[in-house]
Structure formats: structure tokens, C-alpha cells
Amino acid sequence: MARLIAVGADPNAAVTGAWHTETALHGAASNDDVDVAVALIDGGASLEPTGGSIAKGTPLDNAVAYGCWNVAHRLVARGARVDKLWHAGALGMLARIDELVVAATQAEIDDAFWQACHGGQRRAAEHLLARGAAIDHVPWHSKQTPLGAARTHATQRDLLAAWLAERGAT
């Protein structure tokens, strides 16, 4: 990726002709590809482009929704805004939860609780449950309860397992 940028590729170019307008950073975020994400950011990619496959949102929206925790944390470390309660819940950012929960609706608290479980963030889940989150809330985008979400695999492990299976591993 760095080579492409070095010869003039636009790190902020968006897909055309599709239902979304994702950038390459959205793609890296959706696949937990830290190396590509870092190369794009270092090459000048914006951290906040919209148009992603998750509600036409940002790369952070994609990373969190798809369980791509390595890229999600890297995006935040590099300056991506955590301005949604569900981001803060999924990433276990207790202080940010406290800031955002003040103006949150019940649905936003419930979704953030689900995302905290999805992200394996027990302290954030405890924090949100203490603030009234529904323990069995199933969000519109999933058929899983918070318990089910807590039991799912992360994208990086799923990609590794698929790669091994493609090569004949049993």
C-alpha cells in the first residue's frame, strides 16, 4: 500500500458505482488489516471519511461493527473520534462512556451494552448495566443477545481459521 501511495495513489479514493463509497481505510478496518490501515494513515488517509458499509459511516464504525479490534484500537490511537456511545462501549473506554451516556437514549445505552459484550469488554458492560442497560437487548442488526455476542469470535481469528481450512487444516 505504501508503494502505491508513493507513486501517486490517492489514499482517500472512494469506491464508485456501488451502494457505498468506502475508502481503502474502510476496507482495512473491515478486515482487521493493521498493516494496510497504518500504511494508509501514514500516507495521508483521512480517519473520518463517511460512506462505509455500516450506516454509511466511518472506518471506526466498520471496525467496531465487524469485530476488528486491532484496527479499531489503532484508529483511536491515531486520532479517530470516539463520538458514539457504542464505540466507547465496544472499546471499553469507561471515561468516554461516562461523558456520552449523559445524553444517551435507552436504545443507545442498550446498543452500547451489546457492543461492550461484542468487544469482550466486561468492565464497560458492567458500567452500562449499572446505568440501566437491558441485559438481553438484541439490536436491530443482530439476532444475538449480549451473551451470544460475547461468545462470538473476532474477525482476525475467523480469517486465520478460514485461511487454515483453505489449506487443508482439520
Tab-separated table of C-alpha atoms in Angstrom:
chain	number	residue	atom	x	y	z
A	1	MET	CA	0.000	0.000	0.000
A	2	ALA	CA	2.800	2.403	0.888
A	3	ARG	CA	4.327	1.817	-2.568
A	4	LEU	CA	1.049	2.635	-4.292
A	5	ILE	CA	0.724	5.848	-2.326
A	6	ALA	CA	4.367	6.691	-3.064
A	7	VAL	CA	3.660	6.524	-6.820
A	8	GLY	CA	0.574	8.679	-6.579
A	9	ALA	CA	-2.366	6.537	-5.484
A	10	ASP	CA	-4.919	8.562	-3.544
A	11	PRO	CA	-5.283	7.082	-0.032
A	12	ASN	CA	-8.699	8.773	0.222
A	13	ALA	CA	-10.138	7.493	-3.064
A	14	ALA	CA	-13.631	6.078	-2.614
A	15	VAL	CA	-15.356	3.227	-4.374
A	16	THR	CA	-17.606	4.348	-7.203
A	17	GLY	CA	-20.592	2.579	-8.714
A	18	ALA	CA	-21.513	0.719	-5.518
A	19	TRP	CA	-24.156	1.283	-2.863
A	20	HIS	CA	-21.429	2.568	-0.545
A	21	THR	CA	-18.471	4.902	-1.041
A	22	GLU	CA	-15.915	3.169	1.133
A	23	THR	CA	-12.274	4.119	1.047
A	24	ALA	CA	-9.383	1.684	1.347
A	25	LEU	CA	-9.243	2.523	5.055
A	26	HIS	CA	-12.830	1.299	5.412
A	27	GLY	CA	-11.714	-1.947	3.762
A	28	ALA	CA	-8.706	-2.346	6.034
A	29	ALA	CA	-10.949	-1.627	9.026
A	30	SER	CA	-13.483	-4.240	7.918
A	31	ASN	CA	-10.790	-6.917	7.663
A	32	ASP	CA	-8.684	-6.028	10.721
A	33	ASP	CA	-5.683	-5.388	8.475
A	34	VAL	CA	-3.497	-3.234	10.722
A	35	ASP	CA	-0.561	-3.076	8.304
A	36	VAL	CA	-2.700	-1.685	5.482
A	37	ALA	CA	-4.501	0.684	7.850
A	38	VAL	CA	-1.199	2.073	9.147
A	39	ALA	CA	0.204	2.474	5.613
A	40	LEU	CA	-2.936	4.346	4.568
A	41	ILE	CA	-2.920	6.613	7.614
A	42	ASP	CA	0.802	7.280	7.242
A	43	GLY	CA	0.137	8.043	3.567
A	44	GLY	CA	-2.432	10.700	4.401
A	45	ALA	CA	-5.727	8.817	4.574
A	46	SER	CA	-8.453	10.630	6.448
A	47	LEU	CA	-9.569	8.917	9.657
A	48	GLU	CA	-13.149	10.180	9.323
A	49	PRO	CA	-14.435	9.541	5.791
A	50	THR	CA	-18.078	8.542	5.648
A	51	GLY	CA	-19.691	6.172	3.184
A	52	GLY	CA	-18.878	2.885	4.871
A	53	SER	CA	-20.867	-0.325	4.708
A	54	ILE	CA	-22.040	0.278	8.286
A	55	ALA	CA	-24.695	3.001	8.110
A	56	LYS	CA	-22.587	4.931	5.586
A	57	GLY	CA	-20.219	5.587	8.466
A	58	THR	CA	-16.530	5.864	9.223
A	59	PRO	CA	-13.765	3.257	9.249
A	60	LEU	CA	-14.191	3.089	13.039
A	61	ASP	CA	-17.867	2.229	12.543
A	62	ASN	CA	-16.812	-0.635	10.267
A	63	ALA	CA	-14.034	-1.872	12.547
A	64	VAL	CA	-16.235	-1.982	15.644
A	65	ALA	CA	-19.278	-3.449	13.919
A	66	TYR	CA	-17.255	-6.222	12.279
A	67	GLY	CA	-15.291	-7.003	15.450
A	68	CYS	CA	-11.976	-5.852	14.002
A	69	TRP	CA	-10.486	-4.860	17.328
A	70	ASN	CA	-6.862	-4.400	16.293
A	71	VAL	CA	-7.706	-1.786	13.664
A	72	ALA	CA	-10.372	-0.212	15.871
A	73	HIS	CA	-7.837	0.408	18.638
A	74	ARG	CA	-5.226	1.606	16.132
A	75	LEU	CA	-7.681	4.074	14.583
A	76	VAL	CA	-8.441	5.534	18.003
A	77	ALA	CA	-4.745	5.671	18.890
A	78	ARG	CA	-4.102	7.580	15.673
A	79	GLY	CA	-6.867	10.110	16.382
A	80	ALA	CA	-10.209	8.727	15.198
A	81	ARG	CA	-13.049	10.322	17.140
A	82	VAL	CA	-14.976	8.170	19.592
A	83	ASP	CA	-18.190	10.169	19.455
A	84	LYS	CA	-20.708	7.335	19.667
A	85	LEU	CA	-21.585	5.507	22.866
A	86	TRP	CA	-21.480	2.155	21.069
A	87	HIS	CA	-17.858	2.822	20.067
A	88	ALA	CA	-16.906	3.638	23.647
A	89	GLY	CA	-18.683	0.529	24.944
A	90	ALA	CA	-17.096	-1.806	22.413
A	91	LEU	CA	-13.639	-0.408	23.097
A	92	GLY	CA	-14.006	-0.393	26.891
A	93	MET	CA	-13.483	3.356	27.240
A	94	LEU	CA	-15.086	3.942	30.640
A	95	ALA	CA	-14.379	7.667	30.902
A	96	ARG	CA	-15.788	8.244	27.417
A	97	ILE	CA	-18.856	6.148	28.314
A	98	ASP	CA	-19.444	8.455	31.285
A	99	GLU	CA	-19.241	11.502	29.013
A	100	LEU	CA	-21.559	10.131	26.337
A	101	VAL	CA	-24.127	8.327	28.497
A	102	VAL	CA	-25.400	11.610	29.935
A	103	ALA	CA	-27.248	12.485	26.716
A	104	ALA	CA	-27.929	8.896	25.599
A	105	THR	CA	-31.311	7.345	24.973
A	106	GLN	CA	-32.230	3.969	26.418
A	107	ALA	CA	-31.739	2.416	22.979
A	108	GLU	CA	-28.218	3.880	22.753
A	109	ILE	CA	-27.341	2.543	26.211
A	110	ASP	CA	-28.688	-0.885	25.273
A	111	ASP	CA	-26.749	-0.900	21.990
A	112	ALA	CA	-23.565	0.201	23.760
A	113	PHE	CA	-24.021	-2.630	26.271
A	114	TRP	CA	-24.412	-5.124	23.425
A	115	GLN	CA	-21.281	-3.728	21.770
A	116	ALA	CA	-19.339	-3.938	25.037
A	117	CYS	CA	-20.224	-7.631	25.154
A	118	HIS	CA	-19.322	-7.992	21.466
A	119	GLY	CA	-15.952	-6.405	22.200
A	120	GLY	CA	-15.248	-8.558	25.246
A	121	GLN	CA	-15.268	-5.502	27.494
A	122	ARG	CA	-16.529	-6.740	30.853
A	123	ARG	CA	-15.902	-3.514	32.768
A	124	ALA	CA	-17.708	-1.481	30.131
A	125	ALA	CA	-20.585	-3.979	30.182
A	126	GLU	CA	-20.777	-3.716	33.984
A	127	HIS	CA	-20.649	0.063	33.705
A	128	LEU	CA	-23.515	0.185	31.189
A	129	LEU	CA	-25.607	-2.419	33.005
A	130	ALA	CA	-25.353	-0.275	36.144
A	131	ARG	CA	-26.729	2.600	34.061
A	132	GLY	CA	-29.825	0.657	33.102
A	133	ALA	CA	-28.865	-1.324	30.005
A	134	ALA	CA	-31.174	-4.220	29.187
A	135	ILE	CA	-29.237	-7.438	29.797
A	136	ASP	CA	-30.976	-9.332	26.950
A	137	HIS	CA	-31.196	-6.494	24.383
A	138	VAL	CA	-30.959	-7.702	20.782
A	139	PRO	CA	-30.066	-4.843	18.417
A	140	TRP	CA	-31.674	-4.443	15.005
A	141	HIS	CA	-28.512	-5.563	13.196
A	142	SER	CA	-28.110	-8.880	15.008
A	143	LYS	CA	-30.043	-11.902	16.149
A	144	GLN	CA	-27.768	-12.382	19.148
A	145	THR	CA	-28.275	-11.417	22.747
A	146	PRO	CA	-25.352	-9.809	24.579
A	147	LEU	CA	-24.404	-13.276	25.839
A	148	GLY	CA	-24.329	-14.564	22.265
A	149	ALA	CA	-22.262	-11.579	21.168
A	150	ALA	CA	-19.787	-12.211	23.978
A	151	ARG	CA	-19.324	-15.764	22.717
A	152	THR	CA	-18.519	-14.852	19.102
A	153	HIS	CA	-15.108	-14.934	17.524
A	154	ALA	CA	-13.150	-11.897	16.450
A	155	THR	CA	-12.627	-11.234	12.747
A	156	GLN	CA	-8.875	-11.806	12.862
A	157	ARG	CA	-9.311	-15.277	14.392
A	158	ASP	CA	-12.064	-16.112	11.886
A	159	LEU	CA	-9.849	-15.033	8.967
A	160	LEU	CA	-6.972	-17.143	10.313
A	161	ALA	CA	-9.252	-20.162	10.756
A	162	ALA	CA	-10.578	-19.762	7.192
A	163	TRP	CA	-7.026	-19.481	5.843
A	164	LEU	CA	-6.010	-22.662	7.674
A	165	ALA	CA	-9.097	-24.526	6.442
A	166	GLU	CA	-8.396	-23.429	2.841
A	167	ARG	CA	-5.005	-25.068	3.155
A	168	GLY	CA	-6.435	-28.361	4.358
A	169	ALA	CA	-6.133	-27.983	8.113
A	170	THR	CA	-8.571	-30.051	10.141
